[in-house]
PDB file of C-alpha atoms in Angstrom:
ATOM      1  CA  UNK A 469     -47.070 121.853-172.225  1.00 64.00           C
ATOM      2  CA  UNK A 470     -48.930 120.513-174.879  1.00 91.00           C
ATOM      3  CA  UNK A 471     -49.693 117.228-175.826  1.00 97.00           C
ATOM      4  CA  UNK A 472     -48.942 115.159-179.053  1.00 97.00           C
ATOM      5  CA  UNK A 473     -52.183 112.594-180.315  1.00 98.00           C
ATOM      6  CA  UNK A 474     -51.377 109.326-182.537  1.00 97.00           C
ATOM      7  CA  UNK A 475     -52.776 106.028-182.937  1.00 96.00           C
ATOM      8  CA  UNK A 476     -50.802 103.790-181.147  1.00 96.00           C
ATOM      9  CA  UNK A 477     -47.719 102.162-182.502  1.00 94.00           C
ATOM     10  CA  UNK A 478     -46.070  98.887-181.831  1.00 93.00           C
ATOM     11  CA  UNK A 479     -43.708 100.655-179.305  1.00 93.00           C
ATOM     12  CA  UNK A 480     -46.429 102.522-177.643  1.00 93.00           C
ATOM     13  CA  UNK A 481     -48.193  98.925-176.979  1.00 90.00           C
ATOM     14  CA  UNK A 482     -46.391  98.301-173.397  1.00 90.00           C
ATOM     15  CA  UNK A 483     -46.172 102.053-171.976  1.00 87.00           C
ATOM     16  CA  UNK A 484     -49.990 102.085-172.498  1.00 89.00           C
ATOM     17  CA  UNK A 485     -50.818  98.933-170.833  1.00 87.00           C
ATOM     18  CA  UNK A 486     -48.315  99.650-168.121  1.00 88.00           C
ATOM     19  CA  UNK A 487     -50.989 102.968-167.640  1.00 87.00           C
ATOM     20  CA  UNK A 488     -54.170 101.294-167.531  1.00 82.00           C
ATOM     21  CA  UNK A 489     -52.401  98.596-165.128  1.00 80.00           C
ATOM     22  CA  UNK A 490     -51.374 102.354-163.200  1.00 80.00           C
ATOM     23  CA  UNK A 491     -55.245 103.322-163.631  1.00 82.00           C
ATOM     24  CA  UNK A 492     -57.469 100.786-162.985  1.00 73.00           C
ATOM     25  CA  UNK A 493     -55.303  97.808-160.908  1.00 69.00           C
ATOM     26  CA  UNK A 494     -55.730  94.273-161.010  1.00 71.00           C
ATOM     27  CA  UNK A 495     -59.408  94.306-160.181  1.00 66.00           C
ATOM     28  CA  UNK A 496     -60.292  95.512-163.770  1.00 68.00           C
ATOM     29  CA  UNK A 497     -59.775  92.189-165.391  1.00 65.00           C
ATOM     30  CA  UNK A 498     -63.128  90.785-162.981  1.00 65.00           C
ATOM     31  CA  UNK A 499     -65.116  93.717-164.380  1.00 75.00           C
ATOM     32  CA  UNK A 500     -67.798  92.482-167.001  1.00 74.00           C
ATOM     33  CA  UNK A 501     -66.346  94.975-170.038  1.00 78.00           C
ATOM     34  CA  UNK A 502     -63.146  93.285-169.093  1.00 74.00           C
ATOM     35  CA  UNK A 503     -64.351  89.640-170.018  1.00 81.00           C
ATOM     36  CA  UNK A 504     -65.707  90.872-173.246  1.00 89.00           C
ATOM     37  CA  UNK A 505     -62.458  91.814-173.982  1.00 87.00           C
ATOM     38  CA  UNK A 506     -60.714  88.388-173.514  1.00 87.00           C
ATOM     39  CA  UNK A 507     -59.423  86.902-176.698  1.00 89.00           C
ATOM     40  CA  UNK A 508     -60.255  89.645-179.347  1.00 93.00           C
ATOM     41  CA  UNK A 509     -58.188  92.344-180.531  1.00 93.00           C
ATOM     42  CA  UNK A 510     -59.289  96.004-180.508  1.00 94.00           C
ATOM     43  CA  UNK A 511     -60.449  97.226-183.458  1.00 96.00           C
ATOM     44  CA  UNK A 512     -57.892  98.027-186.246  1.00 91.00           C
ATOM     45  CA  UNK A 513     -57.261 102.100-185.918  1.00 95.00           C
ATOM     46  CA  UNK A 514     -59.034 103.283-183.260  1.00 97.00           C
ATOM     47  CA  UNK A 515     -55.982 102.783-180.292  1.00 96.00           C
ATOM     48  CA  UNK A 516     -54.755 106.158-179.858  1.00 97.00           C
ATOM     49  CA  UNK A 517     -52.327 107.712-177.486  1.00 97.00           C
ATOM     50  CA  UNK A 518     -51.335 110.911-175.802  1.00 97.00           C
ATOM     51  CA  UNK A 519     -47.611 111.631-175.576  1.00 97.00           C
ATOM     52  CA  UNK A 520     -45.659 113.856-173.653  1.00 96.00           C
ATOM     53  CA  UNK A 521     -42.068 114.951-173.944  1.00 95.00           C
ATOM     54  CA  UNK A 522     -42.321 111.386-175.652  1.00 94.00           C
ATOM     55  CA  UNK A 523     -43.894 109.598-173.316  1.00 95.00           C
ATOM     56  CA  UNK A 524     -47.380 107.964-173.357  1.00 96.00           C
ATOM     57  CA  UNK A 525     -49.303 109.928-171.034  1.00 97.00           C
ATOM     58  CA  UNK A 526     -53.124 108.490-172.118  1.00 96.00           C
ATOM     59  CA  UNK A 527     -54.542 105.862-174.036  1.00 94.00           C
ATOM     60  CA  UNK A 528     -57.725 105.062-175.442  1.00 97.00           C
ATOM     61  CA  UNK A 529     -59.236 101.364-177.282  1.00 95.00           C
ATOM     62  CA  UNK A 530     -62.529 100.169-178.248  1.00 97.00           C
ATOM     63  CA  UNK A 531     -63.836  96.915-178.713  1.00 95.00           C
ATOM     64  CA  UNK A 532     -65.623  95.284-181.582  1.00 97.00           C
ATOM     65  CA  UNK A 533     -69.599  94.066-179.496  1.00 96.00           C
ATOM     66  CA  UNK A 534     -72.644  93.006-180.917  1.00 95.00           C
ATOM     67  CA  UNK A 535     -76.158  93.076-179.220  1.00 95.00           C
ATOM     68  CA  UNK A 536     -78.370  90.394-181.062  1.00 89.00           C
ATOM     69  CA  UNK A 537     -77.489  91.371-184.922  1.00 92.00           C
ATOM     70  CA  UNK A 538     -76.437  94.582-184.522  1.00 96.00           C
ATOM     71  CA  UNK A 539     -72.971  95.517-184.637  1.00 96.00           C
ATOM     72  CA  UNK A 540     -70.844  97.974-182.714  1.00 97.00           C
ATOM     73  CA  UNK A 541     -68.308  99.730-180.699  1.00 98.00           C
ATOM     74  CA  UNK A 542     -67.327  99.324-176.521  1.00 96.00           C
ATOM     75  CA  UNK A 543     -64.842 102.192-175.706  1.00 97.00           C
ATOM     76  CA  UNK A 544     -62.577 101.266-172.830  1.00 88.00           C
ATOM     77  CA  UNK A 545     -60.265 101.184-171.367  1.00 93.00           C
ATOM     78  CA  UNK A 546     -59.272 105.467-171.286  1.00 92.00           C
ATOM     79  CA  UNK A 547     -56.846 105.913-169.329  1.00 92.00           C
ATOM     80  CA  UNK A 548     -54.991 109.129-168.539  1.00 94.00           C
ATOM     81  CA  UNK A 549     -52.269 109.257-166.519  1.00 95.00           C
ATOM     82  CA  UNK A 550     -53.022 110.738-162.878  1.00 95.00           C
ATOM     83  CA  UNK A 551     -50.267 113.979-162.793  1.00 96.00           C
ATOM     84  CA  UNK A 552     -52.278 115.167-165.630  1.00 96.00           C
ATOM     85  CA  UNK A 553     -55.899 114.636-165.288  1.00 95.00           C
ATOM     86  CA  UNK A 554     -58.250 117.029-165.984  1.00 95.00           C
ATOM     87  CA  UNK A 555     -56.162 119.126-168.484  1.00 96.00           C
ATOM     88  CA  UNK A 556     -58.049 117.626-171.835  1.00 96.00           C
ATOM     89  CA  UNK A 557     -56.039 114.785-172.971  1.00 97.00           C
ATOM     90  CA  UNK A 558     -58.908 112.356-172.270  1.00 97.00           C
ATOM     91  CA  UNK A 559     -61.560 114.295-174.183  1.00 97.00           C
ATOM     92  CA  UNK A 560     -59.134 114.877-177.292  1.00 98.00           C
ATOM     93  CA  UNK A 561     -58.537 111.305-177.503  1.00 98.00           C
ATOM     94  CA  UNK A 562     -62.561 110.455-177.279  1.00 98.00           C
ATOM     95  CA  UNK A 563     -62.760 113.503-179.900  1.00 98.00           C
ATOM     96  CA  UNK A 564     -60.202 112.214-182.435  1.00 98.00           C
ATOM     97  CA  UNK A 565     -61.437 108.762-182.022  1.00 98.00           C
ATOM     98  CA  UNK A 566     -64.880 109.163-182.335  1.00 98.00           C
ATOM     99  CA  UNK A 567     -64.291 111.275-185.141  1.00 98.00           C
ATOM    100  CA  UNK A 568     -62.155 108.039-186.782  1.00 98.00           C
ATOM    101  CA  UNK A 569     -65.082 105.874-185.792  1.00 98.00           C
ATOM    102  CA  UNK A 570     -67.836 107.611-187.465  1.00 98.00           C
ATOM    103  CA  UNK A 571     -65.479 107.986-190.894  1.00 97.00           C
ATOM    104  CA  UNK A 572     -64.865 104.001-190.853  1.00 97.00           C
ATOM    105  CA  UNK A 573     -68.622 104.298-190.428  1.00 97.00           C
ATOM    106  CA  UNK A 574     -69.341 102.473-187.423  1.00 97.00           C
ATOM    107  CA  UNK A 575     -72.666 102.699-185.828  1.00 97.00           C
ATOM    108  CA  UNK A 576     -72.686 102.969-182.444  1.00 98.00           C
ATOM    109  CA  UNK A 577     -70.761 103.257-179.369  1.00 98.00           C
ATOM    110  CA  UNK A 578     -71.348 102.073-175.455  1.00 97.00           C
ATOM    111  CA  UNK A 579     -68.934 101.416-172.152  1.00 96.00           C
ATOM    112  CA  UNK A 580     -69.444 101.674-168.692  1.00 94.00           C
ATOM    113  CA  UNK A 581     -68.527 104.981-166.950  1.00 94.00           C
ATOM    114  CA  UNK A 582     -69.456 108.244-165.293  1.00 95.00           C
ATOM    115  CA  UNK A 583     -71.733 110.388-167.524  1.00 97.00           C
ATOM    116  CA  UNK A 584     -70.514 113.643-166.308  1.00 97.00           C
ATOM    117  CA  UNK A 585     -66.996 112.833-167.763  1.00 97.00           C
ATOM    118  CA  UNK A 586     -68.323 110.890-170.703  1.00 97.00           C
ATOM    119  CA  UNK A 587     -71.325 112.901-171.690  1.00 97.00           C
ATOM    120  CA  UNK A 588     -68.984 115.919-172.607  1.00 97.00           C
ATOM    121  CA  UNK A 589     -68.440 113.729-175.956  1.00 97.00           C
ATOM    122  CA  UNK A 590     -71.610 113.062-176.366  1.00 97.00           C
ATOM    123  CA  UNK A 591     -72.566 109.723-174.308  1.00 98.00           C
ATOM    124  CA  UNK A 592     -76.012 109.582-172.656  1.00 97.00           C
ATOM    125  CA  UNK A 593     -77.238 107.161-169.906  1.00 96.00           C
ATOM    126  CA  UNK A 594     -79.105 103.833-171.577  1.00 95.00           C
ATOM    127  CA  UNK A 595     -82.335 102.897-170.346  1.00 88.00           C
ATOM    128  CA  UNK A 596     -81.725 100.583-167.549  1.00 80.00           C
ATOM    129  CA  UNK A 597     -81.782  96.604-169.123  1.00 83.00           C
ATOM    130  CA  UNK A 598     -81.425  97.841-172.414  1.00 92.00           C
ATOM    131  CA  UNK A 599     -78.219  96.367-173.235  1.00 94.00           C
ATOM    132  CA  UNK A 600     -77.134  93.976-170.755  1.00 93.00           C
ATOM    133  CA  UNK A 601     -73.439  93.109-170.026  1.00 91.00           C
ATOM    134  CA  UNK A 602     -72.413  89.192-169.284  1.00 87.00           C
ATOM    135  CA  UNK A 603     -72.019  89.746-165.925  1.00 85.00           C
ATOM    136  CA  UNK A 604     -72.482  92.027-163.229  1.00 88.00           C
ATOM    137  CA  UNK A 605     -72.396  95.605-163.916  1.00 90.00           C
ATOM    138  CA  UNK A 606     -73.927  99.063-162.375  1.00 90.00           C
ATOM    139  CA  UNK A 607     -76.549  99.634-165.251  1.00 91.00           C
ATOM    140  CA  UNK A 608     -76.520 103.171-164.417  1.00 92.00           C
ATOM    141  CA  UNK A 609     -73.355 103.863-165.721  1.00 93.00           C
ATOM    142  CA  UNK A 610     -74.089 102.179-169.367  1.00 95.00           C
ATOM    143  CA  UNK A 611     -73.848 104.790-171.691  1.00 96.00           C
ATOM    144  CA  UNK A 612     -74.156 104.977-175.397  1.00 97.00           C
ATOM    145  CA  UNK A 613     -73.325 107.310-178.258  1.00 98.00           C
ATOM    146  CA  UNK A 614     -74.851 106.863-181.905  1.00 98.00           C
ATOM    147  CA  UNK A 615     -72.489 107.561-184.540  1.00 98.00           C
ATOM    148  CA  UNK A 616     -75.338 107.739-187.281  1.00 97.00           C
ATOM    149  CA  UNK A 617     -78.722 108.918-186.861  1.00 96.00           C
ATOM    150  CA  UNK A 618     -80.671 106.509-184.815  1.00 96.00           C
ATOM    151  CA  UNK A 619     -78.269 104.015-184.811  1.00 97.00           C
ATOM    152  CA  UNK A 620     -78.686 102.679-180.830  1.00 96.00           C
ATOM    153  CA  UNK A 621     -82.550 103.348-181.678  1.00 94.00           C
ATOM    154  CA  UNK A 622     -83.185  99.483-182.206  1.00 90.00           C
ATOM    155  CA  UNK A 623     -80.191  97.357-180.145  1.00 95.00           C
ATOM    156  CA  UNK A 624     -81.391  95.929-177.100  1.00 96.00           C
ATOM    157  CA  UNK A 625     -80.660  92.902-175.994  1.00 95.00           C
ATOM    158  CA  UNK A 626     -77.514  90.566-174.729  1.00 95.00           C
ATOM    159  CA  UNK A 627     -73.828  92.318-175.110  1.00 94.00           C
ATOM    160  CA  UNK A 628     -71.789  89.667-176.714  1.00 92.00           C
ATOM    161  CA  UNK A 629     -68.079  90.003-178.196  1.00 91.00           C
ATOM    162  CA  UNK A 630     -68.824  90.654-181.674  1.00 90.00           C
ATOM    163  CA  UNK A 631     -65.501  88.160-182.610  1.00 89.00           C
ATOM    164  CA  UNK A 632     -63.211  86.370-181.317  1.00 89.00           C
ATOM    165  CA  UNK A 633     -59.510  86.184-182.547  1.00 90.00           C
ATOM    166  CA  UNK A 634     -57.562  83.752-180.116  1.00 87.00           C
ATOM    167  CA  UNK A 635     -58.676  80.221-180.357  1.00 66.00           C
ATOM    168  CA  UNK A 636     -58.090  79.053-176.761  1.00 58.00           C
ATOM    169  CA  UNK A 637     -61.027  82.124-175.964  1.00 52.00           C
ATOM    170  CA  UNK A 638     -63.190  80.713-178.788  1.00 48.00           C
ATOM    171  CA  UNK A 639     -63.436  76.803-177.328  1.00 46.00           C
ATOM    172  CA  UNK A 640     -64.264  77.664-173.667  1.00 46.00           C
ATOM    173  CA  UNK A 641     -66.233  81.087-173.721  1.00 47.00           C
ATOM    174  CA  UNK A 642     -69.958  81.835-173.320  1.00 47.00           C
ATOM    175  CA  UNK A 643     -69.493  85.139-174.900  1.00 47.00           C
ATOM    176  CA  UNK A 644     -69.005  84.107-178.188  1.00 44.00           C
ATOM    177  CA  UNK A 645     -71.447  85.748-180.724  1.00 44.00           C
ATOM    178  CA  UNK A 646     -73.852  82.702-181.168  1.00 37.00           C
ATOM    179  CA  UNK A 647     -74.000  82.401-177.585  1.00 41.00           C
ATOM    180  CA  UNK A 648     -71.922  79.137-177.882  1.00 34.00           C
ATOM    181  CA  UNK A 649     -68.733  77.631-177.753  1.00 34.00           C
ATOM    182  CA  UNK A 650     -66.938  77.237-181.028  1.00 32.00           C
ATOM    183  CA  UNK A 651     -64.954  74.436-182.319  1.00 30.00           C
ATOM    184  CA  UNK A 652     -61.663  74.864-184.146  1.00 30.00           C
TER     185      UNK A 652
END
C-alpha cells in the first residue's frame, strides 16, 4: 500500500492530533519543545500529513523559534502512526517539508530527537550549549539542519518562540521573544 502526502487540511486537524496524543502521551506537553509551542501557531504551510485508505496515518509541524536575532524553524512533533513505522512515511514527510521550507526560504531548522532517525534528512548533532532550550532538555539529542549555506553557522544562544499569536500566552510567558512579558 502506498501512501498519499498533503499539507494538512482543516479536517485533517483532529485525526492528527488524536496521533501525536497516540505517539507521545500526556507527558509531551512538560517537555521543553512543548512549552515553546504554547500560544503560537505552526507555521503557515509546512503541516503535512500521510494518509492511508483516507486516513491520517503521520503528521509532521514546525514551529516558528528565534535564538537571539536569528530566525528559524523547530520541527516537531512527527508522528507516524505505530502499525506502520519504519516503512518511509516519516522520512517523505521530513523530505517534502524540508523541501517546502527551503523554497519559502527559511534558514534553518532544529528539534530534539534521535540522530540516527533524523540524520537520514540531513540533521546533525549541535555542539552541546549551543542553542539552549527554556527548560530541561537532553542536549545530546539537539539537532540542526541549515537550509542555506551556513545558515546555523552564527545562532547560538537562548531558544525563544519567535511569536506569539494567543494573547493569554503573550501576558504570562517568559518565552516571549524579548525575553519579557508583553502587554496587550
Amino acid at each position: 500500500m502506498t501512501f498519499v502526502y498533503r499539507q494538512c487540511q482543516p479536517n485533517d486537524s483532529a485525526a492528527a492530533e488524536a496521533l501525536v496524543a497516540l505517539c507521545f502521551g500526556p507527558g509531551r506537553f512538560a517537555k521543553s519543545a512543548y512549552r515553546l509551542r504554547e500560544g503560537v501557531h505552526p507555521v503557515d504551510g509546512l503541516s503535512f500529513v500521510a494518509l492511508r485508505d483516507g486516513a491520517v496515518v503521520a503528521s509532521i509541524q514546525y514551529w516558528p523559534v528565534a535564538v537571539e536575532k536569528h530566525q528559524g524553524l523547530m520541527l516537531g512533533p512527527l508522528a507516524v502512526a505505530p502499525e506502520i513505522r519504519g516503512q518511509g512515511a516519516g522520512q517523505e514527510l521530513m523530505r517534502l517539508t524540508l523541501a517546502e521550507a527551503r523554497q519559502r526560504e527559511h534558514a534553518w531548522v532544529i528539534l530534539v530527537g534521535d540522530e540516527p532517525y533524523y540524520g537520514k534528512a540531513g540533521f546533525q548533532k549541535l555542539a552541546g550549549g549551543t542553542i539552549q532550550f527554556p527548560g530541561p532538555v537532553n542536549t545530546a539529542r539537539i539537532l540542526g539542519l541549515s537550509l542555506k549555506p551556513g545558515a546555523l553557522d552564527g545562532v547560538r544562544g537562548r531558544l525563544l518562540r519567535a511569536r506569539i499569536d494567543e494573547a493569554p500566552c503573550a501576558a504570562s510567558t517568559p518565552l516571549s521573544p524579548l525575553g519579557a512579558p508583553r502587554h496587550e
